PDB file of C-alpha atoms in Angstrom:
ATOM      1  CA  MET A   1      13.971 -14.101 -19.118  1.00 25.00           C
ATOM      2  CA  LEU A   2      12.012 -13.536 -22.321  1.00 23.00           C
ATOM      3  CA  PRO A   3      12.462  -9.877 -23.446  1.00 27.00           C
ATOM      4  CA  GLY A   4       9.353  -8.330 -24.949  1.00 30.00           C
ATOM      5  CA  THR A   5       7.424 -11.584 -24.759  1.00 29.00           C
ATOM      6  CA  GLU A   6       3.769 -11.416 -25.729  1.00 33.00           C
ATOM      7  CA  VAL A   7       1.911 -13.467 -23.157  1.00 32.00           C
ATOM      8  CA  GLY A   8      -1.381 -15.246 -23.375  1.00 35.00           C
ATOM      9  CA  SER A   9      -3.296 -12.520 -21.541  1.00 39.00           C
ATOM     10  CA  GLY A  10      -2.447  -9.990 -24.245  1.00 40.00           C
ATOM     11  CA  LEU A  11      -0.042  -8.115 -21.949  1.00 40.00           C
ATOM     12  CA  THR A  12       3.469  -7.324 -23.080  1.00 41.00           C
ATOM     13  CA  ILE A  13       6.243  -7.907 -20.582  1.00 39.00           C
ATOM     14  CA  SER A  14       9.242  -5.613 -20.922  1.00 45.00           C
ATOM     15  CA  TRP A  15      11.833  -7.060 -18.566  1.00 43.00           C
ATOM     16  CA  GLY A  16      14.229  -4.422 -17.313  1.00 52.00           C
ATOM     17  CA  ALA A  17      14.668  -4.477 -13.558  1.00 55.00           C
ATOM     18  CA  THR A  18      16.254  -7.317 -11.646  1.00 80.00           C
ATOM     19  CA  VAL A  19      13.753  -7.077  -8.782  1.00 91.00           C
ATOM     20  CA  LEU A  20      10.123  -5.978  -8.649  1.00 95.00           C
ATOM     21  CA  VAL A  21       8.645  -5.029  -5.266  1.00 97.00           C
ATOM     22  CA  LEU A  22       4.865  -4.632  -5.044  1.00 98.00           C
ATOM     23  CA  ASP A  23       2.780  -3.097  -2.302  1.00 98.00           C
ATOM     24  CA  PHE A  24      -0.451  -4.978  -1.574  1.00 97.00           C
ATOM     25  CA  ASP A  25      -3.365  -3.063  -0.025  1.00 94.00           C
ATOM     26  CA  GLY A  26      -4.601  -0.468  -2.490  1.00 95.00           C
ATOM     27  CA  THR A  27      -2.090  -1.548  -5.124  1.00 97.00           C
ATOM     28  CA  LEU A  28      -3.245  -5.074  -5.910  1.00 97.00           C
ATOM     29  CA  THR A  29      -6.549  -4.709  -4.052  1.00 96.00           C
ATOM     30  CA  ASP A  30      -9.439  -2.261  -4.275  1.00 95.00           C
ATOM     31  CA  ALA A  31      -8.988  -0.700  -0.846  1.00 94.00           C
ATOM     32  CA  GLU A  32     -12.182   1.334  -1.065  1.00 94.00           C
ATOM     33  CA  GLN A  33     -14.294  -1.784  -1.576  1.00 95.00           C
ATOM     34  CA  GLU A  34     -12.371  -3.892   0.925  1.00 94.00           C
ATOM     35  CA  GLY A  35     -12.497  -1.113   3.489  1.00 95.00           C
ATOM     36  CA  VAL A  36     -16.282  -0.753   3.660  1.00 96.00           C
ATOM     37  CA  THR A  37     -16.707  -3.341   6.423  1.00 97.00           C
ATOM     38  CA  PHE A  38     -13.481  -2.205   8.107  1.00 96.00           C
ATOM     39  CA  THR A  39     -14.782   1.356   8.268  1.00 97.00           C
ATOM     40  CA  GLN A  40     -18.173   0.290   9.572  1.00 97.00           C
ATOM     41  CA  GLY A  41     -16.462  -1.749  12.280  1.00 97.00           C
ATOM     42  CA  CYS A  42     -14.350   1.278  13.264  1.00 97.00           C
ATOM     43  CA  TYR A  43     -17.476   3.434  13.540  1.00 97.00           C
ATOM     44  CA  GLU A  44     -19.093   0.868  15.813  1.00 97.00           C
ATOM     45  CA  SER A  45     -15.957   0.779  17.970  1.00 96.00           C
ATOM     46  CA  LEU A  46     -15.949   4.569  18.155  1.00 96.00           C
ATOM     47  CA  ALA A  47     -19.566   4.572  19.245  1.00 96.00           C
ATOM     48  CA  ARG A  48     -18.651   2.197  22.054  1.00 94.00           C
ATOM     49  CA  LEU A  49     -15.604   4.211  23.100  1.00 93.00           C
ATOM     50  CA  THR A  50     -17.325   7.608  22.994  1.00 94.00           C
ATOM     51  CA  GLY A  51     -20.834   6.716  24.102  1.00 94.00           C
ATOM     52  CA  TRP A  52     -22.179   8.415  20.970  1.00 96.00           C
ATOM     53  CA  GLU A  53     -25.012   6.971  18.908  1.00 97.00           C
ATOM     54  CA  ILE A  54     -23.710   5.264  15.776  1.00 97.00           C
ATOM     55  CA  GLY A  55     -25.575   7.770  13.585  1.00 97.00           C
ATOM     56  CA  ARG A  56     -23.716  10.638  15.221  1.00 97.00           C
ATOM     57  CA  VAL A  57     -20.369   8.914  14.678  1.00 97.00           C
ATOM     58  CA  VAL A  58     -21.130   8.265  11.008  1.00 97.00           C
ATOM     59  CA  ALA A  59     -22.295  11.831  10.410  1.00 98.00           C
ATOM     60  CA  ARG A  60     -19.294  13.391  12.104  1.00 98.00           C
ATOM     61  CA  ALA A  61     -16.919  11.024  10.275  1.00 97.00           C
ATOM     62  CA  ALA A  62     -18.413  12.117   6.945  1.00 97.00           C
ATOM     63  CA  GLU A  63     -17.830  15.772   7.833  1.00 97.00           C
ATOM     64  CA  ILE A  64     -14.204  15.151   8.770  1.00 96.00           C
ATOM     65  CA  GLU A  65     -13.596  13.097   5.632  1.00 95.00           C
ATOM     66  CA  THR A  66     -14.964  15.897   3.441  1.00 95.00           C
ATOM     67  CA  VAL A  67     -12.510  18.348   4.990  1.00 94.00           C
ATOM     68  CA  ILE A  68      -9.599  15.920   4.549  1.00 92.00           C
ATOM     69  CA  LEU A  69     -10.356  15.194   0.902  1.00 92.00           C
ATOM     70  CA  ALA A  70     -10.784  18.885   0.070  1.00 91.00           C
ATOM     71  CA  ASP A  71      -7.232  19.723   1.184  1.00 90.00           C
ATOM     72  CA  PRO A  72      -5.016  16.610   1.137  1.00 88.00           C
ATOM     73  CA  GLY A  73      -1.804  18.576   1.600  1.00 87.00           C
ATOM     74  CA  SER A  74      -2.907  19.840   5.006  1.00 89.00           C
ATOM     75  CA  HIS A  75      -4.034  16.529   6.474  1.00 90.00           C
ATOM     76  CA  ALA A  76      -1.697  13.660   7.259  1.00 90.00           C
ATOM     77  CA  TRP A  77      -1.503  10.284   8.923  1.00 88.00           C
ATOM     78  CA  MET A  78       0.569  10.933  12.028  1.00 87.00           C
ATOM     79  CA  MET A  79       3.002   8.573  13.715  1.00 86.00           C
ATOM     80  CA  ASP A  80       5.253   9.516  16.632  1.00 82.00           C
ATOM     81  CA  GLY A  81       4.352  13.149  16.029  1.00 85.00           C
ATOM     82  CA  VAL A  82       5.514  12.995  12.405  1.00 89.00           C
ATOM     83  CA  ALA A  83       3.343  13.250   9.300  1.00 91.00           C
ATOM     84  CA  VAL A  84       4.121   9.993   7.475  1.00 93.00           C
ATOM     85  CA  ALA A  85       1.479   9.828   4.723  1.00 93.00           C
ATOM     86  CA  PRO A  86      -1.468  11.744   3.303  1.00 93.00           C
ATOM     87  CA  ALA A  87      -4.731  10.994   5.076  1.00 92.00           C
ATOM     88  CA  THR A  88      -6.715  10.689   1.863  1.00 91.00           C
ATOM     89  CA  VAL A  89      -5.679   7.763  -0.307  1.00 91.00           C
ATOM     90  CA  ASP A  90      -7.665   4.901   1.266  1.00 92.00           C
ATOM     91  CA  PRO A  91     -10.010   4.104   4.191  1.00 93.00           C
ATOM     92  CA  TYR A  92      -7.156   2.740   6.277  1.00 91.00           C
ATOM     93  CA  LEU A  93      -5.345   6.078   6.138  1.00 90.00           C
ATOM     94  CA  ARG A  94      -8.460   8.211   6.579  1.00 93.00           C
ATOM     95  CA  ILE A  95      -9.695   6.394   9.675  1.00 93.00           C
ATOM     96  CA  LYS A  96      -6.839   7.514  11.909  1.00 89.00           C
ATOM     97  CA  PRO A  97      -7.441  11.295  11.741  1.00 90.00           C
ATOM     98  CA  ILE A  98     -11.188  10.669  11.763  1.00 94.00           C
ATOM     99  CA  ALA A  99     -10.988   8.499  14.873  1.00 94.00           C
ATOM    100  CA  THR A 100      -8.543  10.840  16.605  1.00 91.00           C
ATOM    101  CA  THR A 101     -10.796  13.855  16.043  1.00 93.00           C
ATOM    102  CA  ILE A 102     -13.945  12.072  17.221  1.00 95.00           C
ATOM    103  CA  LEU A 103     -12.261  10.703  20.336  1.00 94.00           C
ATOM    104  CA  GLU A 104     -10.874  14.127  21.198  1.00 92.00           C
ATOM    105  CA  GLU A 105     -14.225  15.831  20.677  1.00 94.00           C
ATOM    106  CA  SER A 106     -16.020  13.271  22.803  1.00 93.00           C
ATOM    107  CA  GLY A 107     -13.574  13.520  25.682  1.00 89.00           C
ATOM    108  CA  ALA A 108     -13.008   9.762  25.507  1.00 84.00           C
ATOM    109  CA  ASP A 109      -9.877   8.062  26.791  1.00 76.00           C
ATOM    110  CA  MET A 110      -7.008   8.912  24.456  1.00 74.00           C
ATOM    111  CA  ALA A 111      -4.452   6.592  26.018  1.00 69.00           C
ATOM    112  CA  GLN A 112      -1.471   5.837  23.846  1.00 67.00           C
ATOM    113  CA  GLY A 113      -2.271   3.194  21.263  1.00 82.00           C
ATOM    114  CA  VAL A 114      -6.067   3.427  21.467  1.00 87.00           C
ATOM    115  CA  VAL A 115      -6.450   4.445  17.819  1.00 86.00           C
ATOM    116  CA  MET A 116      -4.086   1.732  16.562  1.00 85.00           C
ATOM    117  CA  ALA A 117      -5.925  -0.793  18.736  1.00 90.00           C
ATOM    118  CA  LEU A 118      -9.151   0.271  17.020  1.00 91.00           C
ATOM    119  CA  TYR A 119      -7.421  -0.273  13.675  1.00 87.00           C
ATOM    120  CA  ASP A 120      -6.096  -3.714  14.635  1.00 88.00           C
ATOM    121  CA  GLU A 121      -9.478  -4.761  16.013  1.00 92.00           C
ATOM    122  CA  ASN A 122     -11.306  -3.992  12.783  1.00 94.00           C
ATOM    123  CA  TYR A 123      -8.773  -4.743  10.042  1.00 88.00           C
ATOM    124  CA  PRO A 124      -9.728  -8.457   9.994  1.00 88.00           C
ATOM    125  CA  LYS A 125     -13.261  -7.382   9.046  1.00 92.00           C
ATOM    126  CA  SER A 126     -12.016  -6.093   5.692  1.00 92.00           C
ATOM    127  CA  GLY A 127     -13.411  -7.725   2.592  1.00 92.00           C
ATOM    128  CA  VAL A 128     -11.498  -9.309  -0.285  1.00 93.00           C
ATOM    129  CA  CYS A 129     -11.593  -7.416  -3.576  1.00 95.00           C
ATOM    130  CA  PHE A 130      -8.684  -7.444  -5.998  1.00 96.00           C
ATOM    131  CA  ARG A 131      -8.138  -4.715  -8.558  1.00 96.00           C
ATOM    132  CA  ASP A 132      -8.833  -5.612 -12.168  1.00 94.00           C
ATOM    133  CA  GLY A 133      -5.797  -7.251 -13.702  1.00 94.00           C
ATOM    134  CA  THR A 134      -4.228  -8.506 -10.457  1.00 95.00           C
ATOM    135  CA  LEU A 135      -4.745 -12.187 -11.221  1.00 93.00           C
ATOM    136  CA  GLU A 136      -3.249 -11.790 -14.688  1.00 92.00           C
ATOM    137  CA  LEU A 137      -0.276  -9.847 -13.323  1.00 94.00           C
ATOM    138  CA  LEU A 138       0.580 -12.334 -10.581  1.00 94.00           C
ATOM    139  CA  LEU A 139       0.074 -15.284 -12.902  1.00 91.00           C
ATOM    140  CA  GLU A 140       2.470 -13.923 -15.523  1.00 91.00           C
ATOM    141  CA  LEU A 141       5.090 -13.070 -12.918  1.00 93.00           C
ATOM    142  CA  TYR A 142       4.805 -16.636 -11.614  1.00 92.00           C
ATOM    143  CA  ARG A 143       5.009 -18.147 -15.089  1.00 88.00           C
ATOM    144  CA  HIS A 144       8.258 -16.343 -15.812  1.00 85.00           C
ATOM    145  CA  GLU A 145       9.611 -16.951 -12.278  1.00 83.00           C
ATOM    146  CA  GLU A 146      10.542 -13.326 -11.846  1.00 81.00           C
ATOM    147  CA  ASP A 147      12.426 -11.975  -8.834  1.00 90.00           C
ATOM    148  CA  VAL A 148       9.353 -10.304  -7.373  1.00 94.00           C
ATOM    149  CA  TYR A 149       8.105  -9.699  -3.830  1.00 96.00           C
ATOM    150  CA  ILE A 150       5.076  -8.294  -2.070  1.00 97.00           C
ATOM    151  CA  VAL A 151       6.083  -6.047   0.834  1.00 97.00           C
ATOM    152  CA  THR A 152       3.188  -4.779   2.905  1.00 96.00           C
ATOM    153  CA  ASN A 153       2.229  -3.209   6.221  1.00 92.00           C
ATOM    154  CA  SER A 154      -0.407  -5.894   6.652  1.00 89.00           C
ATOM    155  CA  ALA A 155       0.399  -9.083   8.509  1.00 89.00           C
ATOM    156  CA  THR A 156       1.816 -11.788   6.273  1.00 93.00           C
ATOM    157  CA  LYS A 157      -0.869 -14.417   6.896  1.00 92.00           C
ATOM    158  CA  PRO A 158      -3.939 -12.406   5.787  1.00 90.00           C
ATOM    159  CA  VAL A 159      -2.163 -11.472   2.562  1.00 93.00           C
ATOM    160  CA  GLN A 160      -1.189 -15.104   1.972  1.00 94.00           C
ATOM    161  CA  ASN A 161      -4.825 -16.070   2.474  1.00 93.00           C
ATOM    162  CA  LYS A 162      -5.928 -13.589  -0.170  1.00 93.00           C
ATOM    163  CA  ILE A 163      -3.301 -14.806  -2.632  1.00 94.00           C
ATOM    164  CA  GLN A 164      -4.459 -18.347  -1.914  1.00 93.00           C
ATOM    165  CA  SER A 165      -7.959 -17.329  -3.006  1.00 91.00           C
ATOM    166  CA  LEU A 166      -6.464 -16.347  -6.372  1.00 91.00           C
ATOM    167  CA  GLY A 167      -4.762 -19.735  -6.523  1.00 88.00           C
ATOM    168  CA  MET A 168      -8.151 -21.364  -6.073  1.00 88.00           C
ATOM    169  CA  SER A 169      -9.528 -19.405  -9.025  1.00 85.00           C
ATOM    170  CA  ILE A 170      -6.565 -20.593 -11.108  1.00 84.00           C
ATOM    171  CA  THR A 171      -7.343 -24.157 -10.019  1.00 80.00           C
ATOM    172  CA  ASP A 172     -10.908 -23.703 -11.243  1.00 74.00           C
ATOM    173  CA  ARG A 173      -9.618 -22.420 -14.575  1.00 75.00           C
ATOM    174  CA  TYR A 174      -6.482 -24.491 -15.232  1.00 69.00           C
ATOM    175  CA  GLY A 175      -6.534 -27.363 -12.766  1.00 68.00           C
ATOM    176  CA  HIS A 176      -5.236 -28.126  -9.287  1.00 69.00           C
ATOM    177  CA  GLU A 177      -1.600 -28.568 -10.299  1.00 73.00           C
ATOM    178  CA  CYS A 178      -1.332 -25.054 -11.723  1.00 81.00           C
ATOM    179  CA  GLY A 179      -3.302 -23.398  -8.896  1.00 85.00           C
ATOM    180  CA  GLY A 180      -1.341 -25.201  -6.207  1.00 88.00           C
ATOM    181  CA  ALA A 181       2.015 -24.365  -7.776  1.00 90.00           C
ATOM    182  CA  PHE A 182       1.019 -20.699  -8.163  1.00 92.00           C
ATOM    183  CA  THR A 183       0.011 -20.472  -4.508  1.00 93.00           C
ATOM    184  CA  ALA A 184       3.127 -22.239  -3.217  1.00 93.00           C
ATOM    185  CA  TRP A 185       5.407 -19.998  -5.292  1.00 95.00           C
ATOM    186  CA  TRP A 186       3.840 -16.773  -4.051  1.00 96.00           C
ATOM    187  CA  MET A 187       3.657 -17.832  -0.389  1.00 95.00           C
ATOM    188  CA  THR A 188       7.416 -17.384   0.037  1.00 94.00           C
ATOM    189  CA  ARG A 189       7.429 -13.967  -1.620  1.00 96.00           C
ATOM    190  CA  ILE A 190       5.120 -12.121   0.766  1.00 96.00           C
ATOM    191  CA  TYR A 191       6.681 -10.012   3.493  1.00 95.00           C
ATOM    192  CA  GLY A 192       4.208  -8.507   5.940  1.00 94.00           C
ATOM    193  CA  GLY A 193       4.625  -6.177   8.880  1.00 93.00           C
ATOM    194  CA  ALA A 194       6.965  -3.832   7.000  1.00 95.00           C
ATOM    195  CA  LYS A 195       5.909  -0.868   9.170  1.00 95.00           C
ATOM    196  CA  LYS A 196       6.446   1.592   6.334  1.00 96.00           C
ATOM    197  CA  TYR A 197       4.622   4.158   8.456  1.00 93.00           C
ATOM    198  CA  VAL A 198       7.284   4.282  11.200  1.00 93.00           C
ATOM    199  CA  PRO A 199       9.636   7.242  10.669  1.00 91.00           C
ATOM    200  CA  GLY A 200      13.295   7.203  11.554  1.00 87.00           C
ATOM    201  CA  PHE A 201      15.360   9.844  13.268  1.00 78.00           C
ATOM    202  CA  MET A 202      19.040  10.283  12.528  1.00 66.00           C
ATOM    203  CA  PRO A 203      21.653  12.169  14.583  1.00 59.00           C
ATOM    204  CA  GLY A 204      22.089  15.711  13.350  1.00 63.00           C
ATOM    205  CA  SER A 205      19.336  16.064  10.804  1.00 66.00           C
ATOM    206  CA  THR A 206      16.777  13.615   9.481  1.00 70.00           C
ATOM    207  CA  PRO A 207      16.703  13.602   5.659  1.00 80.00           C
ATOM    208  CA  THR A 208      13.539  14.941   4.074  1.00 88.00           C
ATOM    209  CA  LEU A 209      12.206  15.568   0.591  1.00 91.00           C
ATOM    210  CA  SER A 210      10.318  18.679  -0.491  1.00 92.00           C
ATOM    211  CA  ILE A 211       7.448  18.322  -2.958  1.00 93.00           C
ATOM    212  CA  PRO A 212       5.864  21.355  -4.652  1.00 92.00           C
ATOM    213  CA  GLY A 213       2.289  21.780  -3.476  1.00 90.00           C
ATOM    214  CA  LEU A 214       2.852  19.992  -0.171  1.00 93.00           C
ATOM    215  CA  ASN A 215       3.294  22.301   2.805  1.00 89.00           C
ATOM    216  CA  ARG A 216       5.323  19.840   4.877  1.00 91.00           C
ATOM    217  CA  PRO A 217       8.457  17.760   4.304  1.00 92.00           C
ATOM    218  CA  VAL A 218       8.361  14.106   3.316  1.00 94.00           C
ATOM    219  CA  HIS A 219      10.288  12.023   5.865  1.00 92.00           C
ATOM    220  CA  PHE A 220      11.539   9.250   3.625  1.00 93.00           C
ATOM    221  CA  HIS A 221      13.826   7.612   6.207  1.00 92.00           C
ATOM    222  CA  ARG A 222      11.794   4.543   7.259  1.00 94.00           C
ATOM    223  CA  PRO A 223      14.180   2.144   9.052  1.00 93.00           C
ATOM    224  CA  ASN A 224      11.760  -0.767   9.493  1.00 95.00           C
ATOM    225  CA  TYR A 225      10.802  -0.733   5.827  1.00 96.00           C
ATOM    226  CA  GLY A 226      14.429  -0.262   4.863  1.00 94.00           C
ATOM    227  CA  SER A 227      15.582  -3.267   6.873  1.00 94.00           C
ATOM    228  CA  VAL A 228      13.077  -5.511   5.059  1.00 94.00           C
ATOM    229  CA  LEU A 229      14.263  -4.207   1.703  1.00 94.00           C
ATOM    230  CA  ASP A 230      17.928  -4.581   2.642  1.00 92.00           C
ATOM    231  CA  ARG A 231      17.321  -8.294   3.214  1.00 91.00           C
ATOM    232  CA  LEU A 232      15.469  -8.719  -0.070  1.00 89.00           C
ATOM    233  CA  LEU A 233      17.920  -6.703  -2.108  1.00 88.00           C
ATOM    234  CA  ALA A 234      21.117  -8.083  -0.571  1.00 86.00           C
ATOM    235  CA  GLY A 235      23.789  -8.040  -3.236  1.00 83.00           C
ATOM    236  CA  LYS A 236      21.612  -6.128  -5.702  1.00 89.00           C
ATOM    237  CA  ASP A 237      21.785  -2.527  -6.826  1.00 90.00           C
ATOM    238  CA  TRP A 238      18.762  -0.409  -5.834  1.00 92.00           C
ATOM    239  CA  LYS A 239      19.016   1.282  -9.227  1.00 91.00           C
ATOM    240  CA  ASP A 240      18.094  -2.010 -10.881  1.00 91.00           C
ATOM    241  CA  CYS A 241      14.903  -2.377  -8.845  1.00 93.00           C
ATOM    242  CA  THR A 242      11.342  -1.299  -9.502  1.00 95.00           C
ATOM    243  CA  PHE A 243       8.775  -0.512  -6.817  1.00 97.00           C
ATOM    244  CA  VAL A 244       5.036  -0.101  -7.328  1.00 98.00           C
ATOM    245  CA  GLY A 245       2.659   1.224  -4.689  1.00 97.00           C
ATOM    246  CA  ASP A 246      -0.372   3.444  -4.228  1.00 97.00           C
ATOM    247  CA  VAL A 247       0.979   5.788  -1.523  1.00 96.00           C
ATOM    248  CA  PHE A 248       4.150   7.649  -2.443  1.00 97.00           C
ATOM    249  CA  GLU A 249       5.280   8.459   1.097  1.00 95.00           C
ATOM    250  CA  LEU A 250       4.752   4.938   2.425  1.00 96.00           C
ATOM    251  CA  ASP A 251       5.713   2.737  -0.509  1.00 97.00           C
ATOM    252  CA  LEU A 252       7.910   4.750  -2.827  1.00 97.00           C
ATOM    253  CA  ALA A 253       9.681   7.714  -1.203  1.00 96.00           C
ATOM    254  CA  LEU A 254      12.494   5.614   0.256  1.00 96.00           C
ATOM    255  CA  PRO A 255      13.259   3.634  -2.941  1.00 96.00           C
ATOM    256  CA  PHE A 256      12.828   6.825  -5.005  1.00 96.00           C
ATOM    257  CA  MET A 257      15.573   8.488  -2.999  1.00 94.00           C
ATOM    258  CA  MET A 258      17.692   5.349  -3.455  1.00 94.00           C
ATOM    259  CA  GLU A 259      17.305   5.902  -7.232  1.00 93.00           C
ATOM    260  CA  SER A 260      15.091   2.882  -7.845  1.00 95.00           C
ATOM    261  CA  ARG A 261      12.373   3.106 -10.477  1.00 95.00           C
ATOM    262  CA  VAL A 262       9.006   3.768  -8.871  1.00 97.00           C
ATOM    263  CA  GLY A 263       5.474   3.471 -10.182  1.00 97.00           C
ATOM    264  CA  LEU A 264       2.616   5.226  -8.378  1.00 98.00           C
ATOM    265  CA  LEU A 265      -0.642   3.369  -8.956  1.00 97.00           C
ATOM    266  CA  ALA A 266      -2.923   6.366  -8.556  1.00 95.00           C
ATOM    267  CA  ASN A 267      -6.616   6.493  -7.763  1.00 93.00           C
ATOM    268  CA  ASP A 268      -9.158   9.313  -7.566  1.00 90.00           C
ATOM    269  CA  ARG A 269      -8.016  10.149  -4.013  1.00 92.00           C
ATOM    270  CA  THR A 270      -4.305  10.345  -4.776  1.00 95.00           C
ATOM    271  CA  PRO A 271      -3.055  13.836  -3.874  1.00 94.00           C
ATOM    272  CA  PRO A 272      -2.514  15.919  -7.041  1.00 94.00           C
ATOM    273  CA  TYR A 273       0.892  17.066  -5.783  1.00 94.00           C
ATOM    274  CA  GLU A 274       2.161  13.448  -5.831  1.00 95.00           C
ATOM    275  CA  ILE A 275       1.022  12.949  -9.429  1.00 96.00           C
ATOM    276  CA  ALA A 276       2.541  16.242 -10.567  1.00 95.00           C
ATOM    277  CA  PHE A 277       5.848  15.571  -8.811  1.00 96.00           C
ATOM    278  CA  LEU A 278       6.361  12.024 -10.081  1.00 96.00           C
ATOM    279  CA  SER A 279       5.209  12.887 -13.610  1.00 94.00           C
ATOM    280  CA  GLY A 280       8.329  15.023 -13.941  1.00 88.00           C
ATOM    281  CA  GLN A 281      10.837  12.464 -12.632  1.00 94.00           C
ATOM    282  CA  PRO A 282      12.922  10.296 -14.994  1.00 93.00           C
ATOM    283  CA  ASN A 283      12.858   7.287 -12.644  1.00 93.00           C
ATOM    284  CA  ALA A 284       9.115   7.424 -11.974  1.00 96.00           C
ATOM    285  CA  ARG A 285       5.799   6.888 -13.657  1.00 96.00           C
ATOM    286  CA  VAL A 286       2.182   7.414 -12.693  1.00 97.00           C
ATOM    287  CA  LEU A 287       0.067   4.334 -13.430  1.00 97.00           C
ATOM    288  CA  THR A 288      -3.703   3.990 -13.365  1.00 95.00           C
ATOM    289  CA  GLN A 289      -4.197   0.257 -13.957  1.00 96.00           C
ATOM    290  CA  VAL A 290      -2.585  -2.910 -12.633  1.00 96.00           C
ATOM    291  CA  SER A 291      -2.107  -4.085 -16.233  1.00 94.00           C
ATOM    292  CA  GLN A 292       0.397  -1.249 -16.788  1.00 95.00           C
ATOM    293  CA  ILE A 293       2.823  -2.684 -14.229  1.00 94.00           C
ATOM    294  CA  LEU A 294       4.266  -5.308 -16.571  1.00 89.00           C
ATOM    295  CA  SER A 295       5.199  -2.877 -19.339  1.00 86.00           C
ATOM    296  CA  PHE A 296       6.598  -0.392 -16.797  1.00 86.00           C
ATOM    297  CA  TYR A 297       8.685  -3.075 -15.098  1.00 74.00           C
TER     298      TYR A 297
END
């Protein structure tokens, strides 16, 4: 490692943690831009399922979204009857309560799994748009061969494909050898299907976290996510690890409670209560740009 090394991009790396774990969608990508075609696809699917005209679906979706954004603490992404994340932060979170409400209002078939099937059907339609600074971040982490991983709810292959597109841009800039090596290095560090949204239930009482300004508990016990992290962190102390994500409940609540350092990469739809809570925690920081990850780590 090279402590405090000034790198070619002008970013300063301050090596501290032994492991860095990055979320992907919304953290390294611009989820709002990528989600435009995903959202449109979901609206078209809803029109088919409900028999509504597409204009009616779009108009009703806009009304529901306005309500959700106006009061993020009262609207959540539900899984197994448990609120597992705010329904505001990105299009992929907002679509579930929107779709559920529209399907219920239309009297359409609400068989178990229909909303997730709608999600799975349209996710591949998402665009590719990285946040500013992502290429520079991933390139510097590769150059210094850091112990870093991407752990995401998305399937592994689509994320690998997006990282490969960055490798192609590096090839254009630095040559095939550098771009190919970058891509190959990152391919083994992407872990998809983490299912961070699946809550766990423990005998007796399930551990929760209370956050001022949020009128429900945060269920931070996520066994699927935890099992992925246990494999990655085998033999390492959670306290020496840093996690960065854009949704506290999905990406950061579990490692936060394990005393890891956590960085919330906030956007203009991040619930204010998350920002206020993490701003007062010694093992947390609120970030606004991808370029801040290196100095935080």
